[in-house]
Amino acid sequence: MINDSLYFKTLYVEHNNWLKRWLQGRLGCHESAADFAQDTFIRLMTTTRKVQFDSGNEARAYLKKTAKNLCINRWRQQEIERAWIETLQCTSEELHPSPEHQVAVLAALEQLSQLLERLPEKTARAFMLAIVCDLTDQQVANEMGISDRMVRKHVAKAMLACARLSIQNTVHTLLE
Amino acid sequence: MTQQSSVCDLTKEVPDSLLLEAAEWFAVLRDGRASSVEREGWQIWLATSDQHFFAWQYIEQLHSNFSSLKSCAQPDDIFQKITVVNRRLISRRKFLSSIGLVSLGALIGSSVLNNQSGSLPWIVFMPDIRTGKGEIQNHSLADGTALWVNTRSKLNLHQGVDSRIQLFSGEILIDSIKADPVPIYIDTRLAIINSATKVCFSVYCDQNKAIITVFEGDVQMTIASDSTVQSLHTGQMLTLHSDGRSEKASTDANRRNWIQGSFTANRISLGTLLHELERYYSGFISVSPAVSDLEVYGNFPIQDMNTVIKMLESTLPVKASRPLPGWIKIEAIKTV
C-alpha cells in the first residue's frame, strides 16, 4: 500500500535535507548519508502503516528512528557477510557449502547476531552449545559446569527471546 | 503484490505466556532424552488448543532456522565471530546516538566507516518484490510481459520506456512471447541480460553464480567481469561463476517447470531431489546416507511436500517420519 503521495511530498520537501544533514553529522560521509536518507523515505512511502504526524518534530523523531534502524540493519548484514567470507577464505574450496546453503547460513548468522546481543552471556553460551552444536543437556551441563535443569532454563529463555525477536522482525517486514 | 500474513496474526493469537510454555517444553524435549512422563505431559499440553500447537510449531520452526549452521564451521568460531560483530555494532551504534561529529571528527569518522563497511553495494535490504520460502508470484508488466518470481527471491523493478529488473537473489522467468515487449534489462551481480524482442527466459542468481536459460528467442548479455558481450539462443543455458568461469549447456527444463509448480527428476539421486525441494519447504528435511543415493524419476509438486513424501514412499524402499513438526526424516525401511 502506498501512502498519500501529496502528504508524502510535503514530508520529503520539509525534512529530506534536514535528515541528510543529521545523518551526515553522524556517519561523516555525504554519500551514505544521502543513501540512507533516501532509503528512509522509501520505507516511509511504502509502509503499510498509516503515516500521519501531528508536528514536524514528531515526523523528524520518526525519521531519525527509522534511519537509525536502517543503518544498524545494513551494517549488521555487511559485517556478517564479511565475517563469513573470511571464514570461507580459511577453508579449502571443496569444503565450501553450496550457494543455497550459504544463503541459509548468512540468514541464520544474522538472526544469531541479533539474538545473542539480547541474551545474557551464560544463556548465549548455552544456546550455542545446545542449539547450534546440538549437544545433549548433559553435555552442555558438563561443558558449562552447571546442572541439567539450568541448561533447560537457559535454552527456554533463549528460545523465547528468539521467538520475540522473530515476531518483531516479521512485523517489521510486513509493514515495509 | 501478495504478502504472507499468516505470522502477522501471531502476536494477537499467541500470547507471550504460551510462547514461554512452548519454549520450556522445547527445552525439555530438545535432546530426545526426555522421560516418558515428560513426553506425555507435553502431548497433553500440545493438545490443549490450536494456540498451543501453533506456539509449539513456531518455536520448532525457529530451531530449524539454525540447522544450516550445524554443518559449517566450528561453533566456537561462529560464536567468537558473532561476538566481534556485535561488539563492533555497539560502537557503531554509539555514533548514531552521539550529538554529531565536528568537522575534523567527521573526516576521521568517514575514513574509518568507509574502511569498515567496505564496498558491498549488492547488499539489499528493501527490495520491491520479495518472495518467501515456497512462494511463487506471477506479475504482469505494463507491456503485457509475464514476470514469474520463484521461491526466496529479492528484486527491484522499474518500468518506463523499458523494463529494468535488479535481481539480488533467487530466480525469475520472463515471458514476453504473447506481449508487445519493450526492451528489458535484468541486472545481476555477474551480468546484465537484455532483450528487445519476444522472448522466454529465466535467470537464477545467488552469491556465487548466475544461470541464464533461454527457452524461446534470443538474449544478449554483458558479462560484468570482462565487459564482453554474448548472445544466447533458444535451448541454451549459461552458468556464470563469480570467479569468472562459465559453462554453456542445453536447457534444463526445471529452470521453467517451477512456474507450473513442479520439479522433474530424471535419474537424479534422492538426496539431490530433496535438496532441490528444500528450497520450497519451510522446514528441515534430513535424508539418511543409506538411501540418499537412490535414483528417482518423476514429476514432483514443489509446493506440496506431503504428496512428494507419499510418492517417494510408494516407489522407493524408504519411509518418512516427523520427529518434530516441520522436520521430515527419510530413512530406509527396516528389513526384518
PDB file of C-alpha atoms in Angstrom, chain A residues 7-164:
ATOM      1  CA  TYR A   7       1.381  14.358   2.096  1.00  0.00           C
ATOM      2  CA  PHE A   8       4.492  12.341   1.426  1.00  0.00           C
ATOM      3  CA  LYS A   9       5.835  15.026  -0.918  1.00  0.00           C
ATOM      4  CA  THR A  10       5.386  17.652   1.784  1.00  0.00           C
ATOM      5  CA  LEU A  11       7.240  15.480   4.285  1.00  0.00           C
ATOM      6  CA  TYR A  12      10.040  14.927   1.803  1.00  0.00           C
ATOM      7  CA  VAL A  13      10.423  18.624   0.965  1.00  0.00           C
ATOM      8  CA  GLU A  14      10.337  19.662   4.613  1.00  0.00           C
ATOM      9  CA  HIS A  15      12.626  17.041   6.094  1.00  0.00           C
ATOM     10  CA  ASN A  16      14.852  15.435   3.490  1.00  0.00           C
ATOM     11  CA  ASN A  17      17.685  17.959   3.718  1.00  0.00           C
ATOM     12  CA  TRP A  18      17.465  18.002   7.462  1.00  0.00           C
ATOM     13  CA  LEU A  19      17.658  14.176   7.601  1.00  0.00           C
ATOM     14  CA  LYS A  20      20.616  14.113   5.227  1.00  0.00           C
ATOM     15  CA  ARG A  21      22.453  16.669   7.348  1.00  0.00           C
ATOM     16  CA  TRP A  22      21.614  14.762  10.514  1.00  0.00           C
ATOM     17  CA  LEU A  23      22.916  11.505   9.067  1.00  0.00           C
ATOM     18  CA  GLN A  24      25.986  13.150   7.622  1.00  0.00           C
ATOM     19  CA  GLY A  25      26.822  14.570  11.036  1.00  0.00           C
ATOM     20  CA  ARG A  26      26.847  11.019  12.367  1.00  0.00           C
ATOM     21  CA  LEU A  27      28.154   8.961   9.511  1.00  0.00           C
ATOM     22  CA  GLY A  28      30.636  11.576   8.343  1.00  0.00           C
ATOM     23  CA  CYS A  29      30.055  10.530   4.767  1.00  0.00           C
ATOM     24  CA  HIS A  30      27.938  12.520   2.374  1.00  0.00           C
ATOM     25  CA  GLU A  31      27.105   9.638   0.051  1.00  0.00           C
ATOM     26  CA  SER A  32      25.975   7.118   2.611  1.00  0.00           C
ATOM     27  CA  ALA A  33      24.008   9.871   4.378  1.00  0.00           C
ATOM     28  CA  ALA A  34      22.177  10.599   1.117  1.00  0.00           C
ATOM     29  CA  ASP A  35      21.605   6.874   0.526  1.00  0.00           C
ATOM     30  CA  PHE A  36      20.239   6.211   3.980  1.00  0.00           C
ATOM     31  CA  ALA A  37      18.028   9.308   3.833  1.00  0.00           C
ATOM     32  CA  GLN A  38      16.653   8.137   0.508  1.00  0.00           C
ATOM     33  CA  ASP A  39      16.016   4.658   1.858  1.00  0.00           C
ATOM     34  CA  THR A  40      14.322   6.079   4.915  1.00  0.00           C
ATOM     35  CA  PHE A  41      11.853   7.969   2.757  1.00  0.00           C
ATOM     36  CA  ILE A  42      11.274   4.970   0.522  1.00  0.00           C
ATOM     37  CA  ARG A  43      10.450   2.947   3.573  1.00  0.00           C
ATOM     38  CA  LEU A  44       8.138   5.643   4.837  1.00  0.00           C
ATOM     39  CA  MET A  45       6.439   5.791   1.469  1.00  0.00           C
ATOM     40  CA  THR A  46       5.874   2.067   1.178  1.00  0.00           C
ATOM     41  CA  THR A  47       4.991   1.232   4.734  1.00  0.00           C
ATOM     42  CA  THR A  48       1.540  -0.194   5.215  1.00  0.00           C
ATOM     43  CA  ARG A  49       1.285   1.644   8.491  1.00  0.00           C
ATOM     44  CA  LYS A  50      -0.774   4.829   8.265  1.00  0.00           C
ATOM     45  CA  VAL A  51       1.711   7.681   8.281  1.00  0.00           C
ATOM     46  CA  GLN A  52       0.402  10.947   9.681  1.00  0.00           C
ATOM     47  CA  PHE A  53       2.330  13.172  12.046  1.00  0.00           C
ATOM     48  CA  ASP A  54       0.925  15.856  14.301  1.00  0.00           C
ATOM     49  CA  SER A  55       4.012  18.022  14.162  1.00  0.00           C
ATOM     50  CA  GLY A  56       7.295  18.472  12.351  1.00  0.00           C
ATOM     51  CA  ASN A  57       9.139  17.311  15.454  1.00  0.00           C
ATOM     52  CA  GLU A  58       7.176  14.104  15.586  1.00  0.00           C
ATOM     53  CA  ALA A  59       7.934  13.457  11.913  1.00  0.00           C
ATOM     54  CA  ARG A  60      11.639  14.041  12.499  1.00  0.00           C
ATOM     55  CA  ALA A  61      11.738  11.764  15.526  1.00  0.00           C
ATOM     56  CA  TYR A  62      10.156   9.007  13.443  1.00  0.00           C
ATOM     57  CA  LEU A  63      12.538   9.598  10.528  1.00  0.00           C
ATOM     58  CA  LYS A  64      15.528   9.527  12.877  1.00  0.00           C
ATOM     59  CA  LYS A  65      14.431   6.266  14.399  1.00  0.00           C
ATOM     60  CA  THR A  66      13.788   4.637  11.022  1.00  0.00           C
ATOM     61  CA  ALA A  67      17.122   5.853   9.632  1.00  0.00           C
ATOM     62  CA  LYS A  68      18.976   4.517  12.682  1.00  0.00           C
ATOM     63  CA  ASN A  69      17.366   1.097  12.292  1.00  0.00           C
ATOM     64  CA  LEU A  70      18.252   1.016   8.607  1.00  0.00           C
ATOM     65  CA  CYS A  71      21.885   1.831   9.362  1.00  0.00           C
ATOM     66  CA  ILE A  72      22.185  -0.840  12.041  1.00  0.00           C
ATOM     67  CA  ASN A  73      20.497  -3.495   9.909  1.00  0.00           C
ATOM     68  CA  ARG A  74      22.659  -2.813   6.929  1.00  0.00           C
ATOM     69  CA  TRP A  75      25.845  -2.702   8.972  1.00  0.00           C
ATOM     70  CA  ARG A  76      24.939  -5.992  10.545  1.00  0.00           C
ATOM     71  CA  GLN A  77      24.437  -7.606   7.146  1.00  0.00           C
ATOM     72  CA  GLN A  78      27.737  -6.218   5.932  1.00  0.00           C
ATOM     73  CA  GLU A  79      29.671  -7.291   8.995  1.00  0.00           C
ATOM     74  CA  ILE A  80      28.185 -10.783   8.931  1.00  0.00           C
ATOM     75  CA  GLU A  81      28.839 -11.176   5.239  1.00  0.00           C
ATOM     76  CA  ARG A  82      32.425 -10.079   5.717  1.00  0.00           C
ATOM     77  CA  ALA A  83      32.993 -12.413   8.661  1.00  0.00           C
ATOM     78  CA  TRP A  84      31.541 -15.255   6.595  1.00  0.00           C
ATOM     79  CA  ILE A  85      33.777 -14.509   3.624  1.00  0.00           C
ATOM     80  CA  GLU A  86      36.753 -14.544   5.991  1.00  0.00           C
ATOM     81  CA  THR A  87      35.668 -17.935   7.269  1.00  0.00           C
ATOM     82  CA  LEU A  88      35.358 -19.249   3.724  1.00  0.00           C
ATOM     83  CA  GLN A  89      38.794 -17.959   2.836  1.00  0.00           C
ATOM     84  CA  CYS A  90      40.256 -20.029   5.663  1.00  0.00           C
ATOM     85  CA  THR A  91      38.712 -23.275   4.381  1.00  0.00           C
ATOM     86  CA  SER A  92      39.574 -25.056   1.175  1.00  0.00           C
ATOM     87  CA  GLU A  93      37.143 -24.523  -1.659  1.00  0.00           C
ATOM     88  CA  GLU A  94      35.908 -28.090  -1.972  1.00  0.00           C
ATOM     89  CA  LEU A  95      34.632 -27.879   1.589  1.00  0.00           C
ATOM     90  CA  HIS A  96      32.561 -24.771   0.901  1.00  0.00           C
ATOM     91  CA  PRO A  97      28.845 -25.319   1.373  1.00  0.00           C
ATOM     92  CA  SER A  98      26.586 -24.990  -1.657  1.00  0.00           C
ATOM     93  CA  PRO A  99      25.436 -21.454  -2.550  1.00  0.00           C
ATOM     94  CA  GLU A 100      21.902 -22.208  -1.378  1.00  0.00           C
ATOM     95  CA  HIS A 101      23.276 -23.455   1.880  1.00  0.00           C
ATOM     96  CA  GLN A 102      25.388 -20.343   2.234  1.00  0.00           C
ATOM     97  CA  VAL A 103      22.347 -18.125   1.825  1.00  0.00           C
ATOM     98  CA  ALA A 104      20.698 -20.046   4.659  1.00  0.00           C
ATOM     99  CA  VAL A 105      23.861 -19.750   6.744  1.00  0.00           C
ATOM    100  CA  LEU A 106      24.017 -15.981   6.287  1.00  0.00           C
ATOM    101  CA  ALA A 107      20.374 -15.622   7.271  1.00  0.00           C
ATOM    102  CA  ALA A 108      20.942 -17.812  10.328  1.00  0.00           C
ATOM    103  CA  LEU A 109      24.049 -15.855  11.319  1.00  0.00           C
ATOM    104  CA  GLU A 110      22.188 -12.588  11.073  1.00  0.00           C
ATOM    105  CA  GLN A 111      19.454 -13.945  13.282  1.00  0.00           C
ATOM    106  CA  LEU A 112      22.060 -15.318  15.656  1.00  0.00           C
ATOM    107  CA  SER A 113      23.798 -11.961  15.892  1.00  0.00           C
ATOM    108  CA  GLN A 114      20.536 -10.230  16.750  1.00  0.00           C
ATOM    109  CA  LEU A 115      19.651 -12.915  19.244  1.00  0.00           C
ATOM    110  CA  LEU A 116      22.984 -13.095  21.039  1.00  0.00           C
ATOM    111  CA  GLU A 117      23.044  -9.364  21.674  1.00  0.00           C
ATOM    112  CA  ARG A 118      19.799  -9.765  23.591  1.00  0.00           C
ATOM    113  CA  LEU A 119      20.943 -12.647  25.774  1.00  0.00           C
ATOM    114  CA  PRO A 120      22.981 -12.695  28.976  1.00  0.00           C
ATOM    115  CA  GLU A 121      26.380 -14.308  28.484  1.00  0.00           C
ATOM    116  CA  LYS A 122      25.588 -17.690  30.033  1.00  0.00           C
ATOM    117  CA  THR A 123      22.292 -18.035  28.198  1.00  0.00           C
ATOM    118  CA  ALA A 124      24.039 -17.174  24.959  1.00  0.00           C
ATOM    119  CA  ARG A 125      26.689 -19.830  25.586  1.00  0.00           C
ATOM    120  CA  ALA A 126      24.083 -22.450  26.474  1.00  0.00           C
ATOM    121  CA  PHE A 127      22.136 -21.602  23.332  1.00  0.00           C
ATOM    122  CA  MET A 128      25.228 -22.012  21.160  1.00  0.00           C
ATOM    123  CA  LEU A 129      26.108 -25.375  22.660  1.00  0.00           C
ATOM    124  CA  ALA A 130      22.570 -26.758  22.746  1.00  0.00           C
ATOM    125  CA  ILE A 131      21.030 -25.377  19.568  1.00  0.00           C
ATOM    126  CA  VAL A 132      23.901 -24.643  17.224  1.00  0.00           C
ATOM    127  CA  CYS A 133      26.173 -27.537  18.299  1.00  0.00           C
ATOM    128  CA  ASP A 134      23.234 -29.818  19.090  1.00  0.00           C
ATOM    129  CA  LEU A 135      24.754 -31.177  22.301  1.00  0.00           C
ATOM    130  CA  THR A 136      22.603 -33.020  24.854  1.00  0.00           C
ATOM    131  CA  ASP A 137      21.598 -31.287  28.100  1.00  0.00           C
ATOM    132  CA  GLN A 138      24.149 -33.386  29.955  1.00  0.00           C
ATOM    133  CA  GLN A 139      26.962 -32.430  27.588  1.00  0.00           C
ATOM    134  CA  VAL A 140      26.093 -28.738  27.821  1.00  0.00           C
ATOM    135  CA  ALA A 141      25.908 -29.057  31.600  1.00  0.00           C
ATOM    136  CA  ASN A 142      29.372 -30.642  31.754  1.00  0.00           C
ATOM    137  CA  GLU A 143      30.816 -28.090  29.385  1.00  0.00           C
ATOM    138  CA  MET A 144      29.491 -25.156  31.392  1.00  0.00           C
ATOM    139  CA  GLY A 145      29.735 -26.638  34.852  1.00  0.00           C
ATOM    140  CA  ILE A 146      26.030 -26.147  35.614  1.00  0.00           C
ATOM    141  CA  SER A 147      23.097 -28.504  36.265  1.00  0.00           C
ATOM    142  CA  ASP A 148      20.884 -30.086  33.572  1.00  0.00           C
ATOM    143  CA  ARG A 149      17.980 -28.137  34.978  1.00  0.00           C
ATOM    144  CA  MET A 150      19.824 -24.847  34.462  1.00  0.00           C
ATOM    145  CA  VAL A 151      20.627 -25.833  30.879  1.00  0.00           C
ATOM    146  CA  ARG A 152      16.932 -26.261  30.183  1.00  0.00           C
ATOM    147  CA  LYS A 153      16.217 -22.921  31.800  1.00  0.00           C
ATOM    148  CA  HIS A 154      18.782 -21.178  29.629  1.00  0.00           C
ATOM    149  CA  VAL A 155      17.537 -22.900  26.466  1.00  0.00           C
ATOM    150  CA  ALA A 156      13.912 -21.974  27.214  1.00  0.00           C
ATOM    151  CA  LYS A 157      14.888 -18.388  27.907  1.00  0.00           C
ATOM    152  CA  ALA A 158      16.884 -18.192  24.674  1.00  0.00           C
ATOM    153  CA  MET A 159      14.110 -19.727  22.564  1.00  0.00           C
ATOM    154  CA  LEU A 160      11.583 -17.275  23.994  1.00  0.00           C
ATOM    155  CA  ALA A 161      13.906 -14.361  23.175  1.00  0.00           C
ATOM    156  CA  CYS A 162      14.323 -15.835  19.717  1.00  0.00           C
ATOM    157  CA  ALA A 163      10.540 -16.027  19.230  1.00  0.00           C
ATOM    158  CA  ARG A 164      10.026 -12.444  20.379  1.00  0.00           C
TER     159      ARG A 164
END
